[in-house]
CSV table of C-alpha atoms and ligand atoms in Angstrom, one decimal:
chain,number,residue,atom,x,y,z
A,15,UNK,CA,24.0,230.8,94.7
A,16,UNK,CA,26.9,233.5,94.7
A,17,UNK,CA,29.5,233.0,96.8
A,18,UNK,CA,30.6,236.3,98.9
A,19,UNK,CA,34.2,236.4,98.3
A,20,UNK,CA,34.5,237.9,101.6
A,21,UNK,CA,33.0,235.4,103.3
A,22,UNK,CA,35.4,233.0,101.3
A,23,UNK,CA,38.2,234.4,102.4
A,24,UNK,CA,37.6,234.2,106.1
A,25,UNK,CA,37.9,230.7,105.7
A,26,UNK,CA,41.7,230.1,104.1
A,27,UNK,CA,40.7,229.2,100.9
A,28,UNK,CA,42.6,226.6,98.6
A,29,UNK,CA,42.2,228.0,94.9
A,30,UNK,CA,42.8,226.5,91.4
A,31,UNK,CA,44.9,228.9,89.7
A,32,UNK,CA,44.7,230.7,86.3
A,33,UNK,CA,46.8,227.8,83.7
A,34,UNK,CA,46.5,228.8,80.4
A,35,UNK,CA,45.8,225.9,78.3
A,36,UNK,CA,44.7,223.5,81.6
A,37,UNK,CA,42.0,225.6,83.4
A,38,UNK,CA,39.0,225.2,80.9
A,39,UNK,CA,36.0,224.0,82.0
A,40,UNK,CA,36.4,219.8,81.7
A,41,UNK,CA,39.7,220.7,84.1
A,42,UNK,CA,37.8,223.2,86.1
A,43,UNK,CA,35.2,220.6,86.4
A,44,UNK,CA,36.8,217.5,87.2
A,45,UNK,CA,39.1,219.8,90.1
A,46,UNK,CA,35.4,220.7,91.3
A,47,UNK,CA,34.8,217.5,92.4
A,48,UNK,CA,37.6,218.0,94.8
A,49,UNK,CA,36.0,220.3,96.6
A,50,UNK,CA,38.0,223.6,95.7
A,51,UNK,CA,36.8,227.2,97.2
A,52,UNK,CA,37.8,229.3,94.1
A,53,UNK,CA,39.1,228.4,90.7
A,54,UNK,CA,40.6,230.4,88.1
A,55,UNK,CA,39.7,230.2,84.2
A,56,UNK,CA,42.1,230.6,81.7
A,57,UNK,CA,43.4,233.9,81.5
A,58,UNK,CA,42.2,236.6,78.4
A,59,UNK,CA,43.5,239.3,76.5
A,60,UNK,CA,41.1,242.1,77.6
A,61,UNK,CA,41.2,243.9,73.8
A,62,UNK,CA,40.2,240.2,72.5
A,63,UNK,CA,36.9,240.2,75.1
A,64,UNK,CA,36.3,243.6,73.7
A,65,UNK,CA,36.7,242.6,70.0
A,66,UNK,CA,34.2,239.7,71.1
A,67,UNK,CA,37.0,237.4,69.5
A,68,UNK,CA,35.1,234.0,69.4
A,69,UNK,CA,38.1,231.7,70.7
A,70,UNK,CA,38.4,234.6,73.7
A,71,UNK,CA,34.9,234.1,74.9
A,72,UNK,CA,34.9,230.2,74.7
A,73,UNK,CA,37.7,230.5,77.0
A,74,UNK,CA,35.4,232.7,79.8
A,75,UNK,CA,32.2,230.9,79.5
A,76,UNK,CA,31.3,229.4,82.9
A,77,UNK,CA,28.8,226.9,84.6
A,78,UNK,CA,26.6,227.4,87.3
A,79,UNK,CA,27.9,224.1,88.9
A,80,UNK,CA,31.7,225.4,88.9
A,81,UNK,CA,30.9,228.2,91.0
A,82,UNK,CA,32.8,230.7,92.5
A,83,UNK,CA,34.8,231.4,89.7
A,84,UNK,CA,37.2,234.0,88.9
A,85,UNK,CA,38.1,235.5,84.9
A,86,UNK,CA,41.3,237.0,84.6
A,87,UNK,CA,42.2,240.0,82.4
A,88,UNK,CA,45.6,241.0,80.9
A,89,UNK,CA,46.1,243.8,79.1
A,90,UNK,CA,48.1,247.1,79.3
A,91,UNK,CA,45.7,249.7,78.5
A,92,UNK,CA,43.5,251.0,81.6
A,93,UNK,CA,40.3,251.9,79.5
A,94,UNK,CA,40.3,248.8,77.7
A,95,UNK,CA,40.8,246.6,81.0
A,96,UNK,CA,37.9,248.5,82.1
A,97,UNK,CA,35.7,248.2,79.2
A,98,UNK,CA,36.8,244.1,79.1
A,99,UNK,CA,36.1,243.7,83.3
A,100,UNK,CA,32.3,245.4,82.2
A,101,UNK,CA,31.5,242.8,79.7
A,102,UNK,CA,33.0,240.4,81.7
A,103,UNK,CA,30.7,241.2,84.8
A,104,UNK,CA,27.7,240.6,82.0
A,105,UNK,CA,29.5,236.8,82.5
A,106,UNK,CA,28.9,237.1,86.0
A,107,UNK,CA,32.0,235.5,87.5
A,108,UNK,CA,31.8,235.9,90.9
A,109,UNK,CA,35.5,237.7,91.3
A,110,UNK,CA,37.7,239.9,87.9
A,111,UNK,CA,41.6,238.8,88.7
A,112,UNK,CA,44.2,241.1,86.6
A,113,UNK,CA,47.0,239.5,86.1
A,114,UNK,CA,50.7,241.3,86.9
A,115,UNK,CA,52.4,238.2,86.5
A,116,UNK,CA,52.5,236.3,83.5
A,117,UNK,CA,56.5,236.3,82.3
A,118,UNK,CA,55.4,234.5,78.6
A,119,UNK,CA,56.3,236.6,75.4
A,120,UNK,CA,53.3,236.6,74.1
A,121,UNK,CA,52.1,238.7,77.0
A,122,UNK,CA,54.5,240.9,78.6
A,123,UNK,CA,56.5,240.9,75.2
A,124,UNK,CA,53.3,243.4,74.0
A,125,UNK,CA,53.9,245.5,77.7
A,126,UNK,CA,51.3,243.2,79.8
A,127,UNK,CA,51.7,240.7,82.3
A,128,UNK,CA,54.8,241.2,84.3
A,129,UNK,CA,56.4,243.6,81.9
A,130,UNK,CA,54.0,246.1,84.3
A,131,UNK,CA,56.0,245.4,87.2
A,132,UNK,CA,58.7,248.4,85.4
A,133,UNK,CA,55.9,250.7,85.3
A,134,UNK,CA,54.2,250.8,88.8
A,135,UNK,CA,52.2,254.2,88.1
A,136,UNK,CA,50.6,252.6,84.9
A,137,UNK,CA,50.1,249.3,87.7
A,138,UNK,CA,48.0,251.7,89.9
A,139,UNK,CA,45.6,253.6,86.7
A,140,UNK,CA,44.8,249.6,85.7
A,141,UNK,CA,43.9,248.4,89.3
A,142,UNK,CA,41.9,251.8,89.4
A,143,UNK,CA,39.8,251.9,86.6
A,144,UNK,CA,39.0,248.4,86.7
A,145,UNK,CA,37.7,248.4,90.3
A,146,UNK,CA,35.9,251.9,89.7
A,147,UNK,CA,34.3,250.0,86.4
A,148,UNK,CA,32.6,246.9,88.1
A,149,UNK,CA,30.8,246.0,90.9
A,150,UNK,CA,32.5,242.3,91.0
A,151,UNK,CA,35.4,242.3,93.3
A,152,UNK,CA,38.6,242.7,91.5
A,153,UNK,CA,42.2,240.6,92.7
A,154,UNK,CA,45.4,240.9,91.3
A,155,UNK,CA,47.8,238.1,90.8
A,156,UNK,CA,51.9,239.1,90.9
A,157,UNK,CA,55.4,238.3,91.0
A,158,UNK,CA,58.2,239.5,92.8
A,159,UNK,CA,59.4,242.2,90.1
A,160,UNK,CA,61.0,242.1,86.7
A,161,UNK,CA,64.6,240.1,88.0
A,162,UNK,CA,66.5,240.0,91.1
A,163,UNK,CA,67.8,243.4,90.8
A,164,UNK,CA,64.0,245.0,90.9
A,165,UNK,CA,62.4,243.3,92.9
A,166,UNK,CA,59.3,245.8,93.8
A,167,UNK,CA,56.5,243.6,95.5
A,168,UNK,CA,56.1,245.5,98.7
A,169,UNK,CA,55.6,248.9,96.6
A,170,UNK,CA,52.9,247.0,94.3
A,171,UNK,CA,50.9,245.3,96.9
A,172,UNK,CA,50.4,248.5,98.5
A,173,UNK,CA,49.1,249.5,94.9
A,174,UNK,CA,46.7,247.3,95.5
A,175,UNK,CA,45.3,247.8,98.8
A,176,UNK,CA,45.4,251.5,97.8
A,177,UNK,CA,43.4,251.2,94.4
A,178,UNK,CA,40.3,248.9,96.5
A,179,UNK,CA,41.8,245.4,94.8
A,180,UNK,CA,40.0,243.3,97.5
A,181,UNK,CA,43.0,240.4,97.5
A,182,UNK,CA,46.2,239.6,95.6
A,183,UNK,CA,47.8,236.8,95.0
A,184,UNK,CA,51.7,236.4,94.6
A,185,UNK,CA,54.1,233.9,92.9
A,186,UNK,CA,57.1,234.8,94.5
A,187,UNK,CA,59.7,234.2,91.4
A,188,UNK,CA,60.7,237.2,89.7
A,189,UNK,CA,60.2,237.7,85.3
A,190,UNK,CA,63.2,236.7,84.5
A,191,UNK,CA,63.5,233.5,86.6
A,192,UNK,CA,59.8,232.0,85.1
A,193,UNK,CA,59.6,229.0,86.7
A,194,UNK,CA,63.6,228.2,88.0
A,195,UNK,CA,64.8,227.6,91.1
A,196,UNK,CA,62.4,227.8,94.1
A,197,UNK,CA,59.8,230.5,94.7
A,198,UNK,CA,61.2,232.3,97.9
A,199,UNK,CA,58.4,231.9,100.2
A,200,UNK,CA,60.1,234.6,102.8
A,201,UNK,CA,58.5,237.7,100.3
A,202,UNK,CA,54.6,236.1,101.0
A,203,UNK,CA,55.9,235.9,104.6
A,204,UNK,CA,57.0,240.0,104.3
A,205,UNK,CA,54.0,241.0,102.3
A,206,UNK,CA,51.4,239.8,104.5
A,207,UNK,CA,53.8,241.3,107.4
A,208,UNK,CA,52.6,244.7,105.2
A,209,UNK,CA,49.4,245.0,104.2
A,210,UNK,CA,46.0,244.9,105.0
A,211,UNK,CA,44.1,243.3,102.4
A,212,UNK,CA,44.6,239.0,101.9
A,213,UNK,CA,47.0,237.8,100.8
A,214,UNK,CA,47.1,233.8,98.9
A,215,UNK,CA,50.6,232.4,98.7
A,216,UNK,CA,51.5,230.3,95.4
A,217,UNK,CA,54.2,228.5,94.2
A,218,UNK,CA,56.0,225.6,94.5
A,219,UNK,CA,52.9,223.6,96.8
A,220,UNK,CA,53.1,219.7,95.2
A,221,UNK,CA,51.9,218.0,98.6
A,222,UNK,CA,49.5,218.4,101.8
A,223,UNK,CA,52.6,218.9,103.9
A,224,UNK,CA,53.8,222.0,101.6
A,225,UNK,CA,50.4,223.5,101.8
A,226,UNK,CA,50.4,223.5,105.8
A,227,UNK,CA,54.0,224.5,105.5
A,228,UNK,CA,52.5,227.3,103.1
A,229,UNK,CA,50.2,228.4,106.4
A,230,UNK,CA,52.4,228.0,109.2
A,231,UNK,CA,56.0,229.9,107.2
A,232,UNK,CA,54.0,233.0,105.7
A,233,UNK,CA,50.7,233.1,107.6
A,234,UNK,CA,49.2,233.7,104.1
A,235,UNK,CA,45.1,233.9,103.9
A,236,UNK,CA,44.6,231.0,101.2
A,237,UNK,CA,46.9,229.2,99.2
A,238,UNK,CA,47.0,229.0,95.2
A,239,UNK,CA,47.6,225.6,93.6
A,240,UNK,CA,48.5,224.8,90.0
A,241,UNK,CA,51.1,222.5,88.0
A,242,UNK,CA,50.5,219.8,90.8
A,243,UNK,CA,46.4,220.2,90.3
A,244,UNK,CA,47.2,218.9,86.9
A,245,UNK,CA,49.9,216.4,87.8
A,246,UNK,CA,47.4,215.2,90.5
A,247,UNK,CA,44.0,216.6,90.6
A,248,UNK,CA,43.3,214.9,93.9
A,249,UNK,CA,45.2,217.7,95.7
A,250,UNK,CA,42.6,219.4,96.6
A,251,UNK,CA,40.5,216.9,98.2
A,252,UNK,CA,44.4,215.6,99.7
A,253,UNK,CA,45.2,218.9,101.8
A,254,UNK,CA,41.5,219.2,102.9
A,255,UNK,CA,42.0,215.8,104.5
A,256,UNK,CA,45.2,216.4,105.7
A,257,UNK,CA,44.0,219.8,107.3
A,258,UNK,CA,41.1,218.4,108.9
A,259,UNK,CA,42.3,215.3,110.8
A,260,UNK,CA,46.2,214.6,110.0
A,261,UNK,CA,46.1,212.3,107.0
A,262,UNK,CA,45.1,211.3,103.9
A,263,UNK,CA,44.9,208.9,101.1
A,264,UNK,CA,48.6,209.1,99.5
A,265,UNK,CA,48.4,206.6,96.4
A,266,UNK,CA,45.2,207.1,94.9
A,267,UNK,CA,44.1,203.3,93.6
A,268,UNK,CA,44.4,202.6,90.0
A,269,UNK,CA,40.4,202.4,89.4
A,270,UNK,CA,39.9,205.7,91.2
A,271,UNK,CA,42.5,207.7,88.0
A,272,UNK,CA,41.0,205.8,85.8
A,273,UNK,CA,37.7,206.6,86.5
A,274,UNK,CA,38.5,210.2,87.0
A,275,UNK,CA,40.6,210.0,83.3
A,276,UNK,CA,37.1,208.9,81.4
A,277,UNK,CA,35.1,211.4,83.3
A,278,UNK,CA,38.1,214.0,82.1
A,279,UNK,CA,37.5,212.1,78.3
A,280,UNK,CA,33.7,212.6,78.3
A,281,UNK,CA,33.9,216.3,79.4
A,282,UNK,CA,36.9,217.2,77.0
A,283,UNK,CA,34.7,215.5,74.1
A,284,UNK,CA,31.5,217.6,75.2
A,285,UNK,CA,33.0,221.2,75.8
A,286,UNK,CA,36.0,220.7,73.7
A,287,UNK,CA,34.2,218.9,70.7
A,288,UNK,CA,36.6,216.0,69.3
A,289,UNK,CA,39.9,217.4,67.2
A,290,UNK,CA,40.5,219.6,70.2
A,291,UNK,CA,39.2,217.7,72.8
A,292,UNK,CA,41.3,214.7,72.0
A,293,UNK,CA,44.3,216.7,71.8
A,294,UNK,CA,43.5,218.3,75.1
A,295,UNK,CA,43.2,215.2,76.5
A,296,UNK,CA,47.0,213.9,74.9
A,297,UNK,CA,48.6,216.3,77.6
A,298,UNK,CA,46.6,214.6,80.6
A,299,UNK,CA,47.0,210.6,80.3
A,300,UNK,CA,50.0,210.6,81.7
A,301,UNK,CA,49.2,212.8,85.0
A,302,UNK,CA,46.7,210.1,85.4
A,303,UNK,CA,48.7,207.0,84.8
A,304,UNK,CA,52.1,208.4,86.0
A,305,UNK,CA,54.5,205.2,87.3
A,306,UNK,CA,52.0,202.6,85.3
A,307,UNK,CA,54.5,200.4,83.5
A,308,UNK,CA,52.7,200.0,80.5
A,309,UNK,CA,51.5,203.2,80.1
A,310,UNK,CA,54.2,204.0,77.6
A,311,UNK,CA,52.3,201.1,75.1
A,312,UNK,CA,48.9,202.9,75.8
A,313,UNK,CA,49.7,206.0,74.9
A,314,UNK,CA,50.9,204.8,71.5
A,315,UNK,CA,47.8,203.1,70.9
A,316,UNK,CA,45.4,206.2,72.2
A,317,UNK,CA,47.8,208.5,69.8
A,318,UNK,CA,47.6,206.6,67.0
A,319,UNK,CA,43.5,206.8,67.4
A,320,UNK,CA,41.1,209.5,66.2
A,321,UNK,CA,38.3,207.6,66.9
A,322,UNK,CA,36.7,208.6,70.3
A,323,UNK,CA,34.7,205.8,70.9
A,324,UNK,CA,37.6,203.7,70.5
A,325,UNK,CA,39.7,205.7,72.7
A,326,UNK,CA,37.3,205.5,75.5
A,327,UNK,CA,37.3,202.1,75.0
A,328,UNK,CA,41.1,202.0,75.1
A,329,UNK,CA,41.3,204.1,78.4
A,330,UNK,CA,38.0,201.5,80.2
A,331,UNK,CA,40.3,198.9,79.2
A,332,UNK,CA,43.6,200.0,80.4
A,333,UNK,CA,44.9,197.3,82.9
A,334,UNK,CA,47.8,198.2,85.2
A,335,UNK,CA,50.3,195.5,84.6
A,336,UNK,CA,52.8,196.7,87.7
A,337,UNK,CA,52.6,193.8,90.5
B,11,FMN,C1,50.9,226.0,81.8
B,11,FMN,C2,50.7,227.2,82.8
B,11,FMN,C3,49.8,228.2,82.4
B,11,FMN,C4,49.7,229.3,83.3
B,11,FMN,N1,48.8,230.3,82.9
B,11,FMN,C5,48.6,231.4,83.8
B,11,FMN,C6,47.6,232.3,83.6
B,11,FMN,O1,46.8,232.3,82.6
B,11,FMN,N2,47.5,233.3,84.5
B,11,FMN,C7,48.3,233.4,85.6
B,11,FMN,O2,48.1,234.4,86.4
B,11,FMN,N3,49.2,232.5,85.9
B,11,FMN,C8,49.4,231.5,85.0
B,11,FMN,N4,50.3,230.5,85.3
B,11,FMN,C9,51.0,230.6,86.6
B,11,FMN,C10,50.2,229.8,87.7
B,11,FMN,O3,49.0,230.4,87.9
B,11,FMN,C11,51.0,229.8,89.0
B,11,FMN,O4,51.2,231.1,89.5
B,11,FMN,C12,52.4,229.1,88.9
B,11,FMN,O5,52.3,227.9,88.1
B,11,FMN,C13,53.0,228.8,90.2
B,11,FMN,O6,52.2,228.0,91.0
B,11,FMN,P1,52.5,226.4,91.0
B,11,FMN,O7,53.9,226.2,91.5
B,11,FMN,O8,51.4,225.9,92.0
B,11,FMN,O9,52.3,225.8,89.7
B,11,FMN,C14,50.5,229.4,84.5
B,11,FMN,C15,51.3,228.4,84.8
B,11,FMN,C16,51.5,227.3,84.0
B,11,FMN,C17,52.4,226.2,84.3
């Protein structure tokens, strides 16, 4: 069933956002078990959907049982963005995200991502002929501004309401600062003060207790979560709990990650296929064994393995030796 991102939105929404290299679909589907309202795939190059480049479109392919879903674009070229959101509607995501944020070299090294934030009037023709191109709802996730000395978010997000971008989303961390310091929740606080259209704070939420804080400092209209989703996917599930009635299950037992770790395994090896899946999966063990004291031993074993039946068997048999 579609979701009505509208409707969504009423309700202060907890999202999994865009990680490149995390969000694919055994992550997006083991954080759907927590009961997320939105999650974000990977984000693409909007020339690579266009050249139907084959790694590209692996990376957007969703599942009915993940729904709603969002596919993000970058890119720096309106018509292309446009053509890209198009095929990308074909996918039938239920929201198009551009993204205004990314500070990696890769991206706003070739004049997308945040290197838009210097260009505000180009900012405005891509919001423009992306909505006008689709039918989906489009969002826009941001930063602050290129560094501290141009800091530009109140002029962008009024970009956005004006070009018909139904929400945005902001880090608030400039370019230049990536991922230092603390993201300076006071600018969510000042945008939503602003504008019209919702607004979903990000950055910096690793608890239950930061994602109320979230709420209550910046009355934003959702909140965005994603290193701690892959540090602990049971966030989710946490600050739903925690909303609700006041508490929630802090340490998560033992037989709980390790059951979630072989669910991640068997996903990885049937969407990812082995050589990538088990690589995927090198990145993860220790999110889900963090503070086991032999998990240091494990990991040698697991690394030294290619075989994935004997890896499962290595991660079913894991015993947590701490008292
Ligand atoms: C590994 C990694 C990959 C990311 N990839 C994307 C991306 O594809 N698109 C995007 O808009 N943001 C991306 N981000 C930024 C996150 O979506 C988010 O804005 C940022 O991590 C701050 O939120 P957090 O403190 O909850 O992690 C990425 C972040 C990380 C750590």
């Amino acid at each position: 069933m579609i979701t009505d991102i509208s409707t969504l939105l009423l309700n202060k929404p907890i999202i999994l956002a865009p990680m490149d290299g995390y969000t694919n679909i055994p992550f997006r589907l083991i954080i759907k078990e927590m009961n997320p309202d939105l999650m974000f795939t990977e984000f693409v190059n909007s020339d690579a959907v266009i050249n139907e480049n084959k790694k590209t479109l692996s990376k957007i392919r969703i599942l009915n049982e993940e729904r709603p879903v969002a596919i993000q674009i970058f890119g720096h070229r309106p018509e292309n963005m446009a053509i890209a959101a198009k095929i990308i509607e074909e996918i039938g995501p239920e929201l198009i995200d551009i993204n205004f944020g990314c500070p990696a070299p890769k991206v706003s090294g070739h004049g997308s991502g945040s290197a838009l934030l210097k260009d505000l009037p180009l900012v405005s023709k891509i919001c423009e002929s992306v909505v006008n191109a689709v039918k989906t709802p489009v969002s826009a996730k941001t930063r602050l501004g290129w560094d501290n000395s141009n800091i530009n978010i109140l002029q962008t997000a009024k970009i956005f309401e004006e070009s018909g971008i139904k929400f945005m989303t902001l880090h608030p961390r400039t370019k230049v600062q990536k991922f230092n310091g603390k993201s300076d929740w006071n600018y969510i606080k000042k945008v939503k003060e602003q504008i019209s259209i919702p607004l979903i704070g990000n950055g910096d939420i690793c608890s239950p207790e930061d994602a109320l804080n979230m709420f209550l400092q910046t009355n934003c209209d959702g909140i965005m979560i994603g290193r701690e989703a892959v540090k602990n996917p049971w966030i989710f599930k946490q600050i739903k709990d925690f909303l609700r009635t006041g508490s929630y299950t802090k340490e998560i037992p033992f037989d709980e990650r390790k059951r979630l770790c072989l669910k991640h395994f068997d996903l990885s090896m049937e969407y990812l296929g082995e050589v990538k899946g088990l690589l995927e999966m090198r990145k993860l063990y220790q999110n889900y064994f963090k503070a086991i004291p032999n998990l240091k031993s494990f990991k040698q074993k697991v690394f030294c393995c290619s075989n994935p039946p004997e890896i499962r068997d290595l991660i079913l048999n894991f015993e947590d030796n701490s008292e």
